[in-house]
Amino acid sequence: MTEPTIFRDPDAMRNWVLERRAAGERVGVVPTMGALHAGHVSLITAARETCDRTVATIFVNPTQFAPHEDLAKYPRTFEQDRARLAEVGTDAIFAPPVEAMYPAGFSTYVEPPSVAASLEGTIRPGHFRGVCTVVLKLFQIVPADVAVFGAKDFQQALVIRRMVRDLALPIEIDVRPTVREPDGLAMSSRNVYLSPDERRRALALSRALAEAAHRVASGERSRTAVEQAMRAILEPEVDSIDYAVVAEPESLECPARIELPAVALIAARVGSTRLIDNRRLD
Ligand code: AMP
């Protein structure tokens, strides 16, 4: 068990990383918003497997939330997070105050790549602008060799891979599989919002994705047919569906005929909680 060093100051954090790298060590970073669960832990474990030093960042980034979204009530559990990160052997935690990331007069933003336009980008305008801006800034403060992200946020991982390529950022992006509860629900910091009844109904997302995978494995290639099959499972259980689609995994385009590999993606509201999930079809 290592007690992680906690950094609040960007310059102190950057100096620590630069020293480690100057000593020949490979550094991995796992960006998070805290309220850590087994999904986050799997990313830290992945970083530890390929790196000498692992940094977790914990920052609830205000610019990726719209005014009506859950920024104020987003779970903040720093002490538990710190203990969990210590258990899994994290070397450093970067947990800046908002003013360190967004000093007075902050006005420079990243224009996200075109893959940010659809799905989450349509439903949450400005979300990926906030994500790209904070991730680029975190990469400046934690100049690691590799950053590890979860496939749970499929479009986010794609957006970040594109940003890194388009802007020639000197960092490798490693995307790891979604960690699920034993019954299939994708782990999410937002699952704590669910009442017992909502928690049961939330299973419709993973069930709908399993149905999409089953249909495609059985030879179905009509996108409309697969999307209707997902909706038939979702509609009786969830309170609203933002999207339930089958897309091409690199462009997120949705051609009428499914070509493999493809990805099924869902965003739906259960009670007042918005959940997302996805599954590769290949
Ligand atoms: P968040 O704290 O929600 O911003 O997520 C931080 C990182 O953890 C992102 O790269 C997410 O994709 C990843 N993540 C969230 N949930 C899971 C999960 N269930 N399995 C694997 N990675 C996850």
Short mmCIF file of C-alpha atoms and ligand atoms in Angstrom, two decimals:
data_model
loop_
_atom_site.label_atom_id
_atom_site.label_comp_id
_atom_site.label_asym_id
_atom_site.label_seq_id
_atom_site.Cartn_x
_atom_site.Cartn_y
_atom_site.Cartn_z
CA MET A 1 0.00 0.00 0.00
CA THR A 2 1.47 3.36 -1.09
CA GLU A 3 0.17 6.60 0.37
CA PRO A 4 -0.26 8.71 -2.80
CA THR A 5 1.27 12.18 -2.80
CA ILE A 6 -1.53 14.71 -3.21
CA PHE A 7 -0.93 17.70 -5.47
CA ARG A 8 -3.23 20.72 -5.64
CA ASP A 9 -0.79 22.97 -7.47
CA PRO A 10 -0.29 22.45 -11.25
CA ASP A 11 3.40 23.48 -11.28
CA ALA A 12 4.30 21.15 -8.40
CA MET A 13 2.44 18.32 -10.16
CA ARG A 14 4.20 18.95 -13.49
CA ASN A 15 7.62 19.08 -11.82
CA TRP A 16 7.02 15.73 -10.12
CA VAL A 17 6.09 14.10 -13.46
CA LEU A 18 9.05 15.68 -15.28
CA GLU A 19 11.43 14.45 -12.56
CA ARG A 20 10.07 10.91 -12.79
CA ARG A 21 10.44 10.90 -16.56
CA ALA A 22 13.93 12.41 -16.39
CA ALA A 23 14.81 9.45 -14.11
CA GLY A 24 13.77 7.15 -16.97
CA GLU A 25 10.40 6.13 -15.51
CA ARG A 26 7.27 5.63 -17.61
CA VAL A 27 4.33 7.62 -16.22
CA GLY A 28 0.62 6.86 -16.72
CA VAL A 29 -2.29 9.18 -15.97
CA VAL A 30 -5.94 8.33 -15.32
CA PRO A 31 -8.22 11.38 -15.52
CA THR A 32 -11.39 11.09 -13.38
CA MET A 33 -14.07 13.19 -11.73
CA GLY A 34 -13.73 11.19 -8.49
CA ALA A 35 -16.52 9.18 -6.78
CA LEU A 36 -14.34 6.26 -7.76
CA HIS A 37 -15.67 2.75 -8.39
CA ALA A 38 -14.27 -0.53 -9.72
CA GLY A 39 -14.32 0.86 -13.29
CA HIS A 40 -11.89 3.62 -12.34
CA VAL A 41 -9.80 1.14 -10.34
CA SER A 42 -9.45 -1.07 -13.44
CA LEU A 43 -7.94 1.90 -15.31
CA ILE A 44 -5.43 2.53 -12.51
CA THR A 45 -4.54 -1.18 -12.51
CA ALA A 46 -4.06 -1.05 -16.30
CA ALA A 47 -1.76 1.99 -15.93
CA ARG A 48 0.22 0.24 -13.20
CA GLU A 49 0.73 -2.78 -15.45
CA THR A 50 2.45 -0.77 -18.17
CA CYS A 51 3.99 2.12 -16.20
CA ASP A 52 6.49 2.73 -13.39
CA ARG A 53 4.38 5.55 -11.88
CA THR A 54 0.66 6.20 -11.95
CA VAL A 55 -1.13 9.52 -11.43
CA ALA A 56 -4.90 9.81 -10.92
CA THR A 57 -6.52 13.16 -11.47
CA ILE A 58 -9.71 14.05 -9.60
CA PHE A 59 -11.49 17.13 -10.90
CA VAL A 60 -15.22 17.70 -11.39
CA ASN A 61 -14.86 19.86 -14.48
CA PRO A 62 -17.48 22.62 -14.51
CA THR A 63 -17.10 23.44 -18.22
CA GLN A 64 -18.37 20.03 -19.34
CA PHE A 65 -21.67 20.43 -17.47
CA ALA A 66 -24.55 22.47 -18.91
CA PRO A 67 -26.27 24.90 -16.50
CA HIS A 68 -29.24 22.52 -15.94
CA GLU A 69 -27.02 19.44 -15.35
CA ASP A 70 -25.83 17.82 -12.10
CA LEU A 71 -22.57 19.75 -11.39
CA ALA A 72 -23.65 20.90 -7.90
CA LYS A 73 -24.93 17.49 -6.79
CA TYR A 74 -22.24 15.38 -8.54
CA PRO A 75 -20.90 13.01 -5.81
CA ARG A 76 -17.67 14.22 -4.20
CA THR A 77 -16.00 11.58 -1.99
CA PHE A 78 -12.35 12.65 -1.78
CA GLU A 79 -11.41 10.77 1.42
CA GLN A 80 -12.83 7.47 0.11
CA ASP A 81 -11.20 8.07 -3.28
CA ARG A 82 -7.83 8.72 -1.65
CA ALA A 83 -8.09 5.48 0.37
CA ARG A 84 -9.10 3.49 -2.71
CA LEU A 85 -6.24 4.94 -4.76
CA ALA A 86 -3.81 4.10 -1.94
CA GLU A 87 -5.05 0.50 -1.87
CA VAL A 88 -4.54 0.02 -5.61
CA GLY A 89 -1.06 1.58 -5.48
CA THR A 90 -1.41 5.02 -7.06
CA ASP A 91 1.71 7.17 -6.71
CA ALA A 92 0.18 10.63 -7.00
CA ILE A 93 -3.21 12.35 -7.05
CA PHE A 94 -3.77 15.66 -8.81
CA ALA A 95 -6.85 17.28 -7.27
CA PRO A 96 -6.77 20.98 -8.13
CA PRO A 97 -9.18 23.63 -6.88
CA VAL A 98 -11.40 25.07 -9.65
CA GLU A 99 -9.38 28.36 -9.65
CA ALA A 100 -6.18 26.46 -10.52
CA MET A 101 -7.81 25.07 -13.67
CA TYR A 102 -9.94 28.11 -14.52
CA PRO A 103 -8.18 31.27 -13.29
CA ALA A 104 -10.16 34.53 -13.39
CA GLY A 105 -10.62 35.63 -16.99
CA PHE A 106 -10.12 32.12 -18.42
CA SER A 107 -11.27 32.27 -22.06
CA THR A 108 -9.31 29.75 -24.18
CA TYR A 109 -11.16 26.59 -25.28
CA VAL A 110 -10.48 23.62 -27.57
CA GLU A 111 -12.80 23.25 -30.57
CA PRO A 112 -13.60 19.52 -30.50
CA PRO A 113 -13.11 17.21 -33.52
CA SER A 114 -16.01 16.36 -35.85
CA VAL A 115 -16.76 13.05 -34.09
CA ALA A 116 -17.98 15.18 -31.16
CA ALA A 117 -20.90 16.57 -33.16
CA SER A 118 -23.40 13.67 -32.96
CA LEU A 119 -24.96 11.69 -30.05
CA GLU A 120 -23.66 13.23 -26.77
CA GLY A 121 -22.65 16.32 -28.73
CA THR A 122 -26.22 16.89 -29.91
CA ILE A 123 -27.87 16.22 -26.56
CA ARG A 124 -25.21 18.01 -24.48
CA PRO A 125 -24.05 21.02 -26.52
CA GLY A 126 -20.69 22.31 -25.25
CA HIS A 127 -19.95 19.09 -23.33
CA PHE A 128 -17.03 17.93 -25.48
CA ARG A 129 -15.63 21.48 -25.71
CA GLY A 130 -15.35 21.32 -21.92
CA VAL A 131 -13.95 17.77 -21.99
CA CYS A 132 -11.32 18.54 -24.66
CA THR A 133 -10.27 21.74 -22.92
CA VAL A 134 -9.81 20.14 -19.51
CA VAL A 135 -8.14 17.00 -20.89
CA LEU A 136 -5.65 19.01 -22.95
CA LYS A 137 -4.92 21.12 -19.88
CA LEU A 138 -4.51 18.01 -17.68
CA PHE A 139 -2.07 16.61 -20.25
CA GLN A 140 -0.04 19.85 -19.93
CA ILE A 141 0.02 19.60 -16.14
CA VAL A 142 0.60 15.82 -16.06
CA PRO A 143 2.86 15.27 -19.11
CA ALA A 144 2.59 11.48 -18.89
CA ASP A 145 3.65 8.83 -21.43
CA VAL A 146 0.18 7.30 -21.53
CA ALA A 147 -3.36 8.28 -20.50
CA VAL A 148 -5.91 5.55 -19.75
CA PHE A 149 -9.61 6.04 -20.50
CA GLY A 150 -12.67 3.77 -20.25
CA ALA A 151 -14.68 2.45 -23.19
CA LYS A 152 -17.79 3.18 -21.06
CA ASP A 153 -17.58 6.72 -22.49
CA PHE A 154 -17.11 5.46 -26.05
CA GLN A 155 -17.57 8.76 -27.86
CA GLN A 156 -15.38 10.59 -25.33
CA ALA A 157 -12.51 8.15 -25.91
CA LEU A 158 -12.89 8.64 -29.66
CA VAL A 159 -12.98 12.44 -29.32
CA ILE A 160 -9.81 12.36 -27.21
CA ARG A 161 -8.00 10.03 -29.61
CA ARG A 162 -8.84 12.44 -32.46
CA MET A 163 -7.76 15.51 -30.50
CA VAL A 164 -4.44 13.83 -29.65
CA ARG A 165 -3.87 12.94 -33.31
CA ASP A 166 -5.04 16.28 -34.74
CA LEU A 167 -2.99 18.39 -32.32
CA ALA A 168 0.02 16.00 -32.29
CA LEU A 169 -0.09 15.74 -28.50
CA PRO A 170 2.89 13.68 -27.24
CA ILE A 171 0.83 11.14 -25.28
CA GLU A 172 -0.41 7.61 -25.95
CA ILE A 173 -4.13 6.87 -25.39
CA ASP A 174 -5.08 3.49 -23.93
CA VAL A 175 -8.82 2.62 -23.87
CA ARG A 176 -9.95 -0.18 -21.52
CA PRO A 177 -13.18 -2.22 -21.35
CA THR A 178 -16.25 -1.22 -19.36
CA VAL A 179 -16.47 -2.74 -15.88
CA ARG A 180 -20.00 -3.94 -15.02
CA GLU A 181 -21.93 -4.96 -11.92
CA PRO A 182 -22.56 -8.74 -11.80
CA ASP A 183 -26.05 -8.20 -13.30
CA GLY A 184 -24.69 -6.22 -16.27
CA LEU A 185 -25.22 -2.58 -15.22
CA ALA A 186 -22.22 -0.51 -16.33
CA MET A 187 -20.52 1.00 -13.28
CA SER A 188 -20.95 4.75 -13.08
CA SER A 189 -20.52 7.41 -10.41
CA ARG A 190 -24.11 8.41 -11.23
CA ASN A 191 -25.53 5.00 -10.24
CA VAL A 192 -25.69 6.28 -6.63
CA TYR A 193 -28.59 8.52 -7.73
CA LEU A 194 -30.76 5.48 -8.58
CA SER A 195 -33.56 4.33 -6.22
CA PRO A 196 -33.94 0.52 -5.89
CA ASP A 197 -36.73 0.55 -8.52
CA GLU A 198 -34.67 2.73 -10.90
CA ARG A 199 -31.62 0.52 -10.33
CA ARG A 200 -33.70 -2.47 -11.52
CA ARG A 201 -35.07 -0.58 -14.54
CA ALA A 202 -31.56 0.66 -15.45
CA LEU A 203 -30.70 -2.94 -16.43
CA ALA A 204 -32.69 -2.33 -19.62
CA LEU A 205 -29.64 -0.55 -21.10
CA SER A 206 -27.28 -3.55 -20.90
CA ARG A 207 -30.13 -5.88 -21.88
CA ALA A 208 -30.89 -3.80 -24.99
CA LEU A 209 -27.20 -3.83 -25.93
CA ALA A 210 -27.06 -7.62 -25.47
CA GLU A 211 -30.11 -7.91 -27.74
CA ALA A 212 -28.38 -5.77 -30.40
CA ALA A 213 -25.30 -8.00 -30.18
CA HIS A 214 -27.49 -11.10 -30.44
CA ARG A 215 -29.38 -9.80 -33.51
CA VAL A 216 -26.18 -8.83 -35.29
CA ALA A 217 -24.50 -12.14 -34.41
CA SER A 218 -27.55 -13.88 -35.90
CA GLY A 219 -26.98 -12.05 -39.19
CA GLU A 220 -29.32 -9.05 -38.91
CA ARG A 221 -27.79 -6.14 -40.86
CA SER A 222 -30.68 -3.66 -40.96
CA ARG A 223 -29.86 -0.77 -38.64
CA THR A 224 -33.53 0.12 -38.22
CA ALA A 225 -34.39 -3.46 -37.19
CA VAL A 226 -31.63 -3.59 -34.56
CA GLU A 227 -32.45 -0.12 -33.23
CA GLN A 228 -36.15 -1.04 -32.96
CA ALA A 229 -35.22 -4.19 -31.03
CA MET A 230 -33.20 -2.06 -28.57
CA ARG A 231 -36.07 0.42 -28.18
CA ALA A 232 -38.56 -2.40 -27.55
CA ILE A 233 -36.51 -3.41 -24.49
CA LEU A 234 -35.82 0.15 -23.31
CA GLU A 235 -39.25 1.74 -23.71
CA PRO A 236 -41.14 -0.19 -21.00
CA GLU A 237 -38.38 0.47 -18.43
CA VAL A 238 -36.72 3.85 -18.95
CA ASP A 239 -38.33 7.29 -18.67
CA SER A 240 -36.85 8.72 -21.88
CA ILE A 241 -34.38 7.71 -24.57
CA ASP A 242 -31.87 10.25 -25.90
CA TYR A 243 -30.54 7.77 -28.47
CA ALA A 244 -30.29 4.03 -29.10
CA VAL A 245 -28.24 3.58 -32.27
CA VAL A 246 -25.83 1.36 -34.14
CA ALA A 247 -22.85 3.28 -35.52
CA GLU A 248 -19.57 2.81 -37.33
CA PRO A 249 -16.97 2.90 -34.48
CA GLU A 250 -14.46 5.38 -35.98
CA SER A 251 -16.79 7.97 -37.54
CA LEU A 252 -19.98 7.33 -35.50
CA GLU A 253 -21.87 7.52 -38.78
CA CYS A 254 -25.03 5.40 -38.92
CA PRO A 255 -25.42 3.77 -42.36
CA ALA A 256 -28.69 1.90 -43.07
CA ARG A 257 -26.82 -1.39 -43.49
CA ILE A 258 -24.64 -2.46 -40.55
CA GLU A 259 -21.04 -3.30 -41.45
CA LEU A 260 -18.85 -4.94 -38.81
CA PRO A 261 -17.19 -3.85 -36.63
CA ALA A 262 -19.97 -1.62 -35.34
CA VAL A 263 -20.94 -0.23 -31.95
CA ALA A 264 -24.34 0.07 -30.30
CA LEU A 265 -24.74 3.14 -28.10
CA ILE A 266 -27.53 4.13 -25.73
CA ALA A 267 -28.28 7.19 -23.61
CA ALA A 268 -31.45 7.11 -21.55
CA ARG A 269 -32.95 8.65 -18.47
CA VAL A 270 -34.16 6.51 -15.57
CA GLY A 271 -35.98 8.75 -13.12
CA SER A 272 -33.92 11.94 -13.24
CA THR A 273 -30.61 10.08 -13.82
CA ARG A 274 -29.08 10.08 -17.29
CA LEU A 275 -27.21 6.85 -18.05
CA ILE A 276 -25.04 5.91 -21.03
CA ASP A 277 -23.73 2.54 -22.14
CA ASN A 278 -22.37 0.92 -25.30
CA ARG A 279 -21.25 -2.41 -26.68
CA ARG A 280 -19.06 -3.32 -29.62
CA LEU A 281 -20.70 -5.55 -32.20
CA ASP A 282 -17.95 -7.62 -33.81
P1 AMP B 1 -15.50 9.88 -14.90
O1 AMP B 1 -15.01 9.92 -13.50
O2 AMP B 1 -16.92 9.44 -15.02
O3 AMP B 1 -15.19 11.14 -15.66
O4 AMP B 1 -14.69 8.72 -15.62
C1 AMP B 1 -13.28 8.73 -15.60
C2 AMP B 1 -12.77 7.63 -16.49
O5 AMP B 1 -13.27 6.37 -16.02
C3 AMP B 1 -13.25 7.76 -17.95
O6 AMP B 1 -12.20 7.39 -18.81
C4 AMP B 1 -14.40 6.78 -18.00
O7 AMP B 1 -14.63 6.27 -19.30
C5 AMP B 1 -13.88 5.70 -17.08
N1 AMP B 1 -14.98 4.86 -16.60
C6 AMP B 1 -16.17 5.26 -16.06
N2 AMP B 1 -16.95 4.20 -15.79
C7 AMP B 1 -16.26 3.10 -16.18
C8 AMP B 1 -16.53 1.69 -16.17
N3 AMP B 1 -17.69 1.21 -15.71
N4 AMP B 1 -15.60 0.85 -16.66
C9 AMP B 1 -14.41 1.34 -17.14
N5 AMP B 1 -14.09 2.64 -17.17
C10 AMP B 1 -15.00 3.52 -16.69
#
